[in-house]
Short mmCIF file of C-alpha atoms and ligand atoms in Angstrom, two decimals:
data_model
loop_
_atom_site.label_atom_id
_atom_site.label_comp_id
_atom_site.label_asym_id
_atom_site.label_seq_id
_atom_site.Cartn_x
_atom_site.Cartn_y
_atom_site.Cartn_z
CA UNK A 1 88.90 141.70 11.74
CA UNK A 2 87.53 144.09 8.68
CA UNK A 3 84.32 144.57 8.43
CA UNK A 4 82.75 141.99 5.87
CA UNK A 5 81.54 143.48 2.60
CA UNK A 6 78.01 141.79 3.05
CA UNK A 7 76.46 140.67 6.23
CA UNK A 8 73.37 138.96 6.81
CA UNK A 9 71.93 139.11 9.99
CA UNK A 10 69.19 136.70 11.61
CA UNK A 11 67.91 136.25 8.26
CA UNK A 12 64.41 134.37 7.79
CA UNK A 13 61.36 134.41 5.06
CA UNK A 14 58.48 132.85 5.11
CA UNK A 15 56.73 132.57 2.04
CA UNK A 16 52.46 133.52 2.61
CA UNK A 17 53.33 135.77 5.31
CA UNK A 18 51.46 137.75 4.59
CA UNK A 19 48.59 136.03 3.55
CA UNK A 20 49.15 134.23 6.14
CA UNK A 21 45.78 135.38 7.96
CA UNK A 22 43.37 133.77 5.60
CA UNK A 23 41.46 131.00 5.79
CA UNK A 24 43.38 127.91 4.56
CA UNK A 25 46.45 129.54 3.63
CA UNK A 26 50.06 127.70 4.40
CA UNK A 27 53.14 129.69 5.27
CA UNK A 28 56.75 128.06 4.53
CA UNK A 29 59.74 128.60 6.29
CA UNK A 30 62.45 128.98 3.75
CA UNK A 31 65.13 130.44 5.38
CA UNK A 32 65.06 130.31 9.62
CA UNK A 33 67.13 132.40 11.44
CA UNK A 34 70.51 132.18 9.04
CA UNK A 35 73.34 134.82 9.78
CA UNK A 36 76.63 134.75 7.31
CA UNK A 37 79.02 137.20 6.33
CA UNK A 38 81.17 137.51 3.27
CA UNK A 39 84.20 139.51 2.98
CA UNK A 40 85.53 141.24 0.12
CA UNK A 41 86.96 139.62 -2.55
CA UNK A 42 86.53 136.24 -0.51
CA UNK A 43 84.41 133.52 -2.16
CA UNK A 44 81.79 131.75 0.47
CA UNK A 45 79.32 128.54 -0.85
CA UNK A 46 76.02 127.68 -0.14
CA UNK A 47 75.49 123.92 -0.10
CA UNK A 48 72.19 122.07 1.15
CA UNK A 49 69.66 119.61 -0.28
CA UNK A 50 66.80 120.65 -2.91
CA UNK A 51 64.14 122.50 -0.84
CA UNK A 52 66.76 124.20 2.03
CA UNK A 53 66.44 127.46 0.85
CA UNK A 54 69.89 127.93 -1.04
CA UNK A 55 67.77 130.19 -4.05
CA UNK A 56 65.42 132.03 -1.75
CA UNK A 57 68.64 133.27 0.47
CA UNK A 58 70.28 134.29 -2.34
CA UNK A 59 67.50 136.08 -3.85
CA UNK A 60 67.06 137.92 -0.32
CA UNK A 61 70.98 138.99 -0.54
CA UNK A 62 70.27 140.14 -4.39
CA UNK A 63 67.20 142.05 -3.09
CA UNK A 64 64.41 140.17 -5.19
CA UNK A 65 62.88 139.36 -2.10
CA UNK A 66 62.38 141.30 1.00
CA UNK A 67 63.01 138.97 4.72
CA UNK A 68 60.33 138.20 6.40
CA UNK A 69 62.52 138.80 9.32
CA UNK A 70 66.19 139.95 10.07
CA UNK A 71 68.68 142.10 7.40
CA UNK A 72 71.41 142.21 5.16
CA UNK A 73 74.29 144.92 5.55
CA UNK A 74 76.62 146.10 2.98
CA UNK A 75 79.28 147.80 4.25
CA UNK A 76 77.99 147.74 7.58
CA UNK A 77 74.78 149.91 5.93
CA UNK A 78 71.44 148.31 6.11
CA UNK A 79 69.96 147.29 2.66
CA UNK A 80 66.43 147.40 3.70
CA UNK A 81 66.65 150.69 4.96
CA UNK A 82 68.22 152.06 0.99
CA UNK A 83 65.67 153.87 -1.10
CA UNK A 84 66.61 156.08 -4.66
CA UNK A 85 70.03 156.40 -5.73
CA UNK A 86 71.29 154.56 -2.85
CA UNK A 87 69.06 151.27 -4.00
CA UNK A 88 70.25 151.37 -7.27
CA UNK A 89 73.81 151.51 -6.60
CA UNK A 90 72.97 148.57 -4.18
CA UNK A 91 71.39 146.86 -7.04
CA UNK A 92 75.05 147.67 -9.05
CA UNK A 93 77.16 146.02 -6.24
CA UNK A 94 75.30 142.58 -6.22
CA UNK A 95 74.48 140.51 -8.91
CA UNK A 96 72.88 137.60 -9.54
CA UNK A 97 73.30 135.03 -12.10
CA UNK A 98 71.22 132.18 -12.65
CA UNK A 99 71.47 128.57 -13.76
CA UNK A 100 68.63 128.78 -16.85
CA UNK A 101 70.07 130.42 -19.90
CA UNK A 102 67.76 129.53 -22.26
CA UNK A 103 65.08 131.70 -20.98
CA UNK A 104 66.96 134.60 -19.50
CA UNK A 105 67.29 136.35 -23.00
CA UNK A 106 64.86 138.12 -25.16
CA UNK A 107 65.29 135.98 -28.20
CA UNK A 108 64.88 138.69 -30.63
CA UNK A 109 67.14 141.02 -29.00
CA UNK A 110 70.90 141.18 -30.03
CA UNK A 111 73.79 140.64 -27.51
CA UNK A 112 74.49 143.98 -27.98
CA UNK A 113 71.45 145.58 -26.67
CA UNK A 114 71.05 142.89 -23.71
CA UNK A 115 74.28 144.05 -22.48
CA UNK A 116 73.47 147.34 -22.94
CA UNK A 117 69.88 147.08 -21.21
CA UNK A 118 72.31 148.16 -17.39
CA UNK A 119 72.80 150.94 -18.38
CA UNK A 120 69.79 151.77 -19.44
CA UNK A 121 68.11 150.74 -16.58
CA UNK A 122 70.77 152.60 -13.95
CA UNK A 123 70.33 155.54 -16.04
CA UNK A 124 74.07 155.61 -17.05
CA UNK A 125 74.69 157.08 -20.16
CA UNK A 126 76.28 154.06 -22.28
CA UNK A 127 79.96 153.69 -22.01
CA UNK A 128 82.34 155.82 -24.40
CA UNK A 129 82.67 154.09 -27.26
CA UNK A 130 79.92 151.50 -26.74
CA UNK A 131 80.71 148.76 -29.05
CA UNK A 132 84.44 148.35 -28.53
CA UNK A 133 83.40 148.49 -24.15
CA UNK A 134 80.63 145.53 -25.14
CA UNK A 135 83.37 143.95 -27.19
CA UNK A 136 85.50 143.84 -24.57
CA UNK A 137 83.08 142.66 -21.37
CA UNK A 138 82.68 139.37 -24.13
CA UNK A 139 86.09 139.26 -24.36
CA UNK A 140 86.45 139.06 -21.18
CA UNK A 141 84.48 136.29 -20.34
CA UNK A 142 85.74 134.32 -23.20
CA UNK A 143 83.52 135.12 -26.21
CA UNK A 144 84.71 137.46 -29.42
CA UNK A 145 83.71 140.75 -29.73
CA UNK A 146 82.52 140.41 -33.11
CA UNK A 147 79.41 138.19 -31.10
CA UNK A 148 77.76 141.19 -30.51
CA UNK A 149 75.57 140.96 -33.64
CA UNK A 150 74.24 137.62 -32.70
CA UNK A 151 71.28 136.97 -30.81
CA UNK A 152 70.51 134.22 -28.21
CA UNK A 153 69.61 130.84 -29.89
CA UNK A 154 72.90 131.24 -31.77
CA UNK A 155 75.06 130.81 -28.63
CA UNK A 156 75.75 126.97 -26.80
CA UNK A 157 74.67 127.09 -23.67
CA UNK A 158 77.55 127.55 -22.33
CA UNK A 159 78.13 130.39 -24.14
CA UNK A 160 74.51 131.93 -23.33
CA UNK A 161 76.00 131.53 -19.88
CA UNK A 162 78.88 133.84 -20.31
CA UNK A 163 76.58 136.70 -21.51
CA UNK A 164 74.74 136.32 -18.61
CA UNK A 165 78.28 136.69 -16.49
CA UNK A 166 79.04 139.45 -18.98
CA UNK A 167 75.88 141.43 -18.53
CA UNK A 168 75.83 141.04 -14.61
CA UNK A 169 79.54 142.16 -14.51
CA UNK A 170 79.14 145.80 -16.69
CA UNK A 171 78.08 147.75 -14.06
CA UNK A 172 81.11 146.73 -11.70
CA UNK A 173 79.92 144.90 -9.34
CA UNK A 174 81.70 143.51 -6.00
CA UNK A 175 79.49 140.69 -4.92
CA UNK A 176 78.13 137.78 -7.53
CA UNK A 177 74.87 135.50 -6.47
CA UNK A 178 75.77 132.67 -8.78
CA UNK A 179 72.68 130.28 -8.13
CA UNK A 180 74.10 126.66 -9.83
CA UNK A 181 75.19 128.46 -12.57
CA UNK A 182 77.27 125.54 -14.02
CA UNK A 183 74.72 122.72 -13.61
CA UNK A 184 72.36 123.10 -16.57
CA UNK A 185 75.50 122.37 -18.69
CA UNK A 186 77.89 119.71 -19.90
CA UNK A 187 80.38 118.53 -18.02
CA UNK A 188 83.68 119.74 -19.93
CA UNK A 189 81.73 123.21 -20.24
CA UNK A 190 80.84 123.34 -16.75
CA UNK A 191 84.77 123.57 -16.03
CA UNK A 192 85.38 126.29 -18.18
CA UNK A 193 83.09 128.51 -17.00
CA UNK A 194 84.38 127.51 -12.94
CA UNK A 195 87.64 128.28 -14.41
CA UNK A 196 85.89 131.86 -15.85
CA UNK A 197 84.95 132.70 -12.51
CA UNK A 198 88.50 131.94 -10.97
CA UNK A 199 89.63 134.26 -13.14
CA UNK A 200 87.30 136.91 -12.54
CA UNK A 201 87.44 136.42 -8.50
CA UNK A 202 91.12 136.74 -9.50
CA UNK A 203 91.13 139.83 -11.89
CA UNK A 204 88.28 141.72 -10.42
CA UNK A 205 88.48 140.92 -6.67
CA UNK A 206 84.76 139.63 -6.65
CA UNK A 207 83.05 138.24 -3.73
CA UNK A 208 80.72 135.53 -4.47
CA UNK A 209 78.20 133.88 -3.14
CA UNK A 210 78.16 130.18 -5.11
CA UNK A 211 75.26 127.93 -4.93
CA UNK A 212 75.78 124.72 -5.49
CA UNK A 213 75.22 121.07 -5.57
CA UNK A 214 78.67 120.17 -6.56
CA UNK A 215 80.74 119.98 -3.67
CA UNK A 216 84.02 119.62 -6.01
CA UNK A 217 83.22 122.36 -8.27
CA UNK A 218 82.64 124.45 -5.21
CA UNK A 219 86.03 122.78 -3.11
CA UNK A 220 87.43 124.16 -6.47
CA UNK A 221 85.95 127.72 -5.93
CA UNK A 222 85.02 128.43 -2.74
CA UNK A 223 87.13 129.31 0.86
CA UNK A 224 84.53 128.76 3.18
CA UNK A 225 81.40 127.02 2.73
CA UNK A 226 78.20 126.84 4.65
CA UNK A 227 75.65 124.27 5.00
CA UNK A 228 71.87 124.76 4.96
CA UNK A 229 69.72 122.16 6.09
CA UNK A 230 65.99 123.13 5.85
CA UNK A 231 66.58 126.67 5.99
CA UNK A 232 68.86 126.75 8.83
CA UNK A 233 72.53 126.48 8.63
CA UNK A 234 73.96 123.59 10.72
CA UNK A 235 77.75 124.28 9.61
CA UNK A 236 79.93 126.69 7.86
CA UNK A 237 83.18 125.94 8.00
CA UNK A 238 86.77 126.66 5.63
CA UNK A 239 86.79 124.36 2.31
CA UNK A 240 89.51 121.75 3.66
CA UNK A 241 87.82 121.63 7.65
CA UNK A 242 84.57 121.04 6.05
CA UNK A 243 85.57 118.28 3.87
CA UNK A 244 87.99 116.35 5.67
CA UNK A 245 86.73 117.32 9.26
CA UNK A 246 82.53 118.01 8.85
CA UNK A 247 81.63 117.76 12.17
CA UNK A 248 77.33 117.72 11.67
CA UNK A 249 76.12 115.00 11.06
CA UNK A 250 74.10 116.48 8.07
CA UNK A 251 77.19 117.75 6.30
CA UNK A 252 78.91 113.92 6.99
CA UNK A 253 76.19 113.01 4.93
CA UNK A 254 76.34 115.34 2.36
CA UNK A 255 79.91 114.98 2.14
CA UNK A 256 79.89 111.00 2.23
CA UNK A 257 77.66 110.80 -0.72
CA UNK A 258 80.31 112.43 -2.94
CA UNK A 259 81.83 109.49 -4.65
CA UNK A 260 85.76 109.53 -3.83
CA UNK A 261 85.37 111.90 -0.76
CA UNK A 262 83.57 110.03 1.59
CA UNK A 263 83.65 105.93 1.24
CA UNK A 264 85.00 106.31 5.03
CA UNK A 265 81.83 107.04 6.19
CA UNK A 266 79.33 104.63 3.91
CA UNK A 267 78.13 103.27 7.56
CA UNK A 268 76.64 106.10 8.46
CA UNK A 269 74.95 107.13 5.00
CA UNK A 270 73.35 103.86 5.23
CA UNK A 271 71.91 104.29 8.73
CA UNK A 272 71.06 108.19 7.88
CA UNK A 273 69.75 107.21 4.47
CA UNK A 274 67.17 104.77 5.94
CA UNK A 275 63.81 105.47 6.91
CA UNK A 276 65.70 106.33 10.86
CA UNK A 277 63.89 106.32 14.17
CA UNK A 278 60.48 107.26 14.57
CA UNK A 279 60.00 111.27 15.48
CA UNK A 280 60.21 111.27 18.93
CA UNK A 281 56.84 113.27 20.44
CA UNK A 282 58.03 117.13 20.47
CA UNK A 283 60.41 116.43 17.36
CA UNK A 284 58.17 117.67 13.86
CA UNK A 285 59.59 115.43 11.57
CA UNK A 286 60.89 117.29 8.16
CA UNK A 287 59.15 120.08 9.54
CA UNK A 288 61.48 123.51 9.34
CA UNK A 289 58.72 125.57 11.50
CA UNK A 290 59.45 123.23 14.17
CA UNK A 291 60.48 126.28 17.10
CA UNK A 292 61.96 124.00 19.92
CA UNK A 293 64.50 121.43 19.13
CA UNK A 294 66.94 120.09 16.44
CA UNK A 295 64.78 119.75 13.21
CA UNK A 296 67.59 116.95 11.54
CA UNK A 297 66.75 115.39 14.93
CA UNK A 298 64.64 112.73 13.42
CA UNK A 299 66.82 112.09 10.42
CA UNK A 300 69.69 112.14 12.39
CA UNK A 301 71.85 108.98 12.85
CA UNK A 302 74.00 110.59 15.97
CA UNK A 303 70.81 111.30 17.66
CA UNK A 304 69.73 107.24 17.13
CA UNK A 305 73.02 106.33 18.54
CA UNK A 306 73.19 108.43 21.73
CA UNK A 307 69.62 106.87 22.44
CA UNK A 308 67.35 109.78 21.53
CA UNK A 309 68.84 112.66 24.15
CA UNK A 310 65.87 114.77 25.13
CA UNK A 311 68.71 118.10 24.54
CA UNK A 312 67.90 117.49 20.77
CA UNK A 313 64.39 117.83 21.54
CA UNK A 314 63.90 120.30 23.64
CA UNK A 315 66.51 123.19 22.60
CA UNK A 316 67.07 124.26 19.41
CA UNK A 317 70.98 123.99 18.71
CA UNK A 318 72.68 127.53 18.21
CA UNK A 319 75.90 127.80 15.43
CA UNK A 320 78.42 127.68 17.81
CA UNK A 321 82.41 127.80 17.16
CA UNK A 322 84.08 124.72 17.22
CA UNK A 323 88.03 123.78 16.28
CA UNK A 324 89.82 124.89 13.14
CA UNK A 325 87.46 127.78 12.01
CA UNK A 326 84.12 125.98 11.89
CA UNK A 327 81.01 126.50 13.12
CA UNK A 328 78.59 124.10 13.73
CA UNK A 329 74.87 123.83 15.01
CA UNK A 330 74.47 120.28 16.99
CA UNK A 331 74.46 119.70 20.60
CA UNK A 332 76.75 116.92 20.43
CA UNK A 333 78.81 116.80 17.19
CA UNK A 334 82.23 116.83 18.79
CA UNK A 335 81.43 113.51 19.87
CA UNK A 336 80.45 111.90 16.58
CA UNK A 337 83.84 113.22 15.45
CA UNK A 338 85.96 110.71 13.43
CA UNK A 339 89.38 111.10 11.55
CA UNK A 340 88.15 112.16 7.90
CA UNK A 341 89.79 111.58 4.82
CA UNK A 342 92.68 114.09 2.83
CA UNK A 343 90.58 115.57 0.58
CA UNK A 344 93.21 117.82 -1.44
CA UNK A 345 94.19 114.76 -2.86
CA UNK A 346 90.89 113.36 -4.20
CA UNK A 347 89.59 116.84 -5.37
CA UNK A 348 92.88 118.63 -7.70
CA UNK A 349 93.42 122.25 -7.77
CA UNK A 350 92.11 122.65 -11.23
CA UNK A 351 88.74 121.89 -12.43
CA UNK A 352 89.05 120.24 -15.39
N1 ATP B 401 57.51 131.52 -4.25
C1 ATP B 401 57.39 130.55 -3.34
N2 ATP B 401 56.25 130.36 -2.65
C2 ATP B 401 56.13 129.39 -1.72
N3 ATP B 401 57.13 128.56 -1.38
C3 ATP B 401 58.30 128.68 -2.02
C4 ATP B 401 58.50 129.69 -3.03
N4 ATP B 401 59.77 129.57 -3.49
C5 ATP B 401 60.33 128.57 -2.80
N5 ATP B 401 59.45 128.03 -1.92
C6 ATP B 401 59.72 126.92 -0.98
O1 ATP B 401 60.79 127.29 -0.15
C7 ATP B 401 61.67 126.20 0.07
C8 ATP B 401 63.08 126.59 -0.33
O2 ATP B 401 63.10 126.78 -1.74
P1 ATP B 401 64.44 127.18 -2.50
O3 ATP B 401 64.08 127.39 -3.92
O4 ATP B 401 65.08 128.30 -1.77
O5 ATP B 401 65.31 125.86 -2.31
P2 ATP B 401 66.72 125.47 -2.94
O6 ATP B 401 67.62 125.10 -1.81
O7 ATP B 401 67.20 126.55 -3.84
O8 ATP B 401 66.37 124.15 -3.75
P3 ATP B 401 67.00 123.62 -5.16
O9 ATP B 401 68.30 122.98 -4.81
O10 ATP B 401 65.98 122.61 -5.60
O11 ATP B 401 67.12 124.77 -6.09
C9 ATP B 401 61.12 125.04 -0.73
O12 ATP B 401 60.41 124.20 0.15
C10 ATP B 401 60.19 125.69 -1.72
O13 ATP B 401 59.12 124.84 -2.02
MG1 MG B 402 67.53 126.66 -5.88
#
C-alpha cells in the first residue's frame, strides 16, 4: 500500500488540560484515542452525533488545535514537529472550510481582497496578473469573475459558500477539512455545491476530509467513511459496506434513522432509542473519559440482548478488521450481524 497523504495517529484532546490542575476545573474528552488515514486524492467522512468530536478532529488535522495526545503525519512527516517555512506550507496543503458563511467575511472587504488575503499571509507575492487569476478561482467554483467587486452581503449563501471554497483552494491545496459545509443552506443549493466539490475532487485530485450529518450527501461524496461515537471511532468502513452491512451497533443506528435506508432495522432504533438498561456498575454512562470498557455499552441494544456480558465492561473494544474492508470497535458485532438493505438503489449517483 502507498503511504497515505495524511495520517493521524492515536489522536486525543482534552479540552482544560491544561488547566486541568485547578481547583474546580472540568476537562472533556473530545477526541479519545482516534487513528485514520487518508490517501491522496481519496475522499474519507466523518459521521457521529452532535457532541462526538467531528469539529474538534478536524480542527486538530487543520492545525487550529494542538492534541492533547498522539499526531498527525503528512507525508509520513510529523506536523507537530513543523516550525517556519515548513508550517506554513503545512498550513497551504490543508484547508479548512466551514459551515457559517455569514460571519466568515469581513463585510466591508471586497471579494477581491479576501481572496487575495493567502497570499498575503504566506508571503507570496500575488499571482501574475491578479485579477484575471481571482477571476478565474470564482470561475471555478461557479461564480463570474466580474464578482470580484462585490462584497459579502451581496452574495446568497450559497454563493458566500463558494468564496469560502475559492479562497481555501488559491494556495493549492491537497487536503480539504470541509466541516458541514452544505448544511447551513437550502436544500437545492446544498446539491450544487456537493456537486462543486465532485468536481473539484475530480479536477484537482483533492483529498477531503467531509463532516457531516447527511449520510446521503456524504454516500454521494465520500469512499470510506468513519464513525465517531463520543470521541472514539467505533467503525470506518467503505461507503456501500457501511451502509448496507454496518456492523456496530451505533452506526445501525445512525444508519436506520435515515429515512429510506434503514426501515429494516426500526426494531432496533426503538429499543436503542429508549431510555435502555440501567449502567451496569463499572459502565460510566454517556461518559467518554470512561478508561475501561465499551462507553456505547449502556446505550447499546446488542449489549441488552446478550444479557449485559461483563467483556463490554471490563475491556475497552479495540478497531479491529472485520469482512469487506471495515473496521469495527465492538466485542461482539459479528453476531448482531443481519442482511442489510441495497443501498445504491435508495441513495442515486447524483445529488440532486
Ligand atoms: N473549546 C471547547 N472547550 C471545551 N469543550 C469543548 C470545546 N469545543 C468543543 N468542546 C466539547 O467537545 C465535544 C466535541 O465537540 P465538537 O464540536 O468536536 O463536536 P461535533 O461532533 O463537531 O458536534 P456538532 O455535530 O454539534 O458540530 C463536545 O462535548 C463539546 O462540548
Ligand atoms: Mg461540529
Amino acid at each position: 500500500m502507498t503511504e497515505p497523504l495524511l495520517s493521524i495517529e492515536r489522536v486525543s484532546h482534552e479540552f482544560g488540560a491544561r488547566r486541568a490542575l485547578l481547583p474546580g476545573r472540568r476537562t472533556h474528552l473530545a477526541v479519545d484515542d482516534v487513528s485514520l488515514t487518508i490517501g491522496a486524492g481519496e475522499s474519507v467522512a466523518l459521521v457521529g452525533e452532535s457532541g462526538s468530536g467531528k469539529t474538534t478532529l478536524g480542527r486538530v488535522v487543520a492545525k487550529l488545535i494542538t492534541p492533547t495526545a498522539g499526531r498527525v503525519l503528512v507525508d509520513g512527516r510529523d506536523v507537530g514537529a513543523l516550525s517556519g517555512r515548513e508550517l506554513l506550507a503545512y498550513r497551504r496543503t490543508v484547508q479548512m472550510i466551514f459551515q457559517n458563511t455569514q460571519h466568515a467575511f469581513n463585510p466591508r472587504r471586497r471579494i477581491r481582497d479576501i481572496l487575495a488575503d493567502p497570499y498575503e499571509i504566506h508571503g507570496l507575492p500575488a499571482p501574475d496578473g491578479r485579477d484575471a487569476a481571482l477571476g478565474e478561482l470564482l470561475e471555478r467554483v461557479g461564480l463570474h469573475a466580474s464578482m470580484l467587486d462585490r462584497y459579502p452581503h451581496q452574495f446568497s449563501g450559497g454563493q458566500r459558500q463558494r468564496v469560502g471554497i475559492a479562497r481555501a483552494l488559491s494556495l493549492g491545496p491537497r487536503l480539504i477539512v470541509a466541516d458541514e459545509p452544505v448544511s447551513a443552506l437550502d436544500v437545492s443549493v446544498q446539491a450544487q455545491v456537493l456537486n462543486l466539490f465532485a468536481r473539484l475532487r475530480r479536477e484537482l485530485g483533492l483529498s477531503l476530509l467531509f463532516i457531516s450529518h447527511d449520510l446521503r450527501a456524504v454516500y454521494f461524496l465520500c469512499e470510506r467513511i468513519a464513525v465517531l461515537y463520543q470521541g472514539r471511532l467505533v467503525e470506518v468502513a467503505p461507503r456501500e459496506r457501511l451502509l448496507e452491512h454496518p456492523l456496530h451497533p451505533y452506526s445501525r443506528r445512525l444508519i436506520a434513522a435515515v429515512p429510506g435506508l434503514g426501515e429494516r432495522d426500526s426494531a432496533e432504533v426503538s429499543q436503542a432509542e429508549a431510555p435502555g438498561p440501567a449502567p451496569a456498575p463499572g459502565v460510566a454512562a454517556e461518559s467518554p473519559a470512561a478508561a475501561a470498557g465499551c462507553h456505547y455499552a449502556s446505550r447499546c441494544p446488542l449489549y441488552a440482548r446478550l444479557g449485559a456480558p461483563e467483556r463490554c465492561r471490563a475491556e475497552r473494544p479495540a478497531l479491529r478488521p472485520a469482512a469487506g474492508g471495515s473496521a469495527v470497535a465492538c466485542h461482539f458485532a459479528t453476531e448482531g450481524e443481519e442482511p442489510g438493505a441495497n443501498v445504491s438503489s435508495v441513495v442515486s449517483e447524483e445529488v440532486g
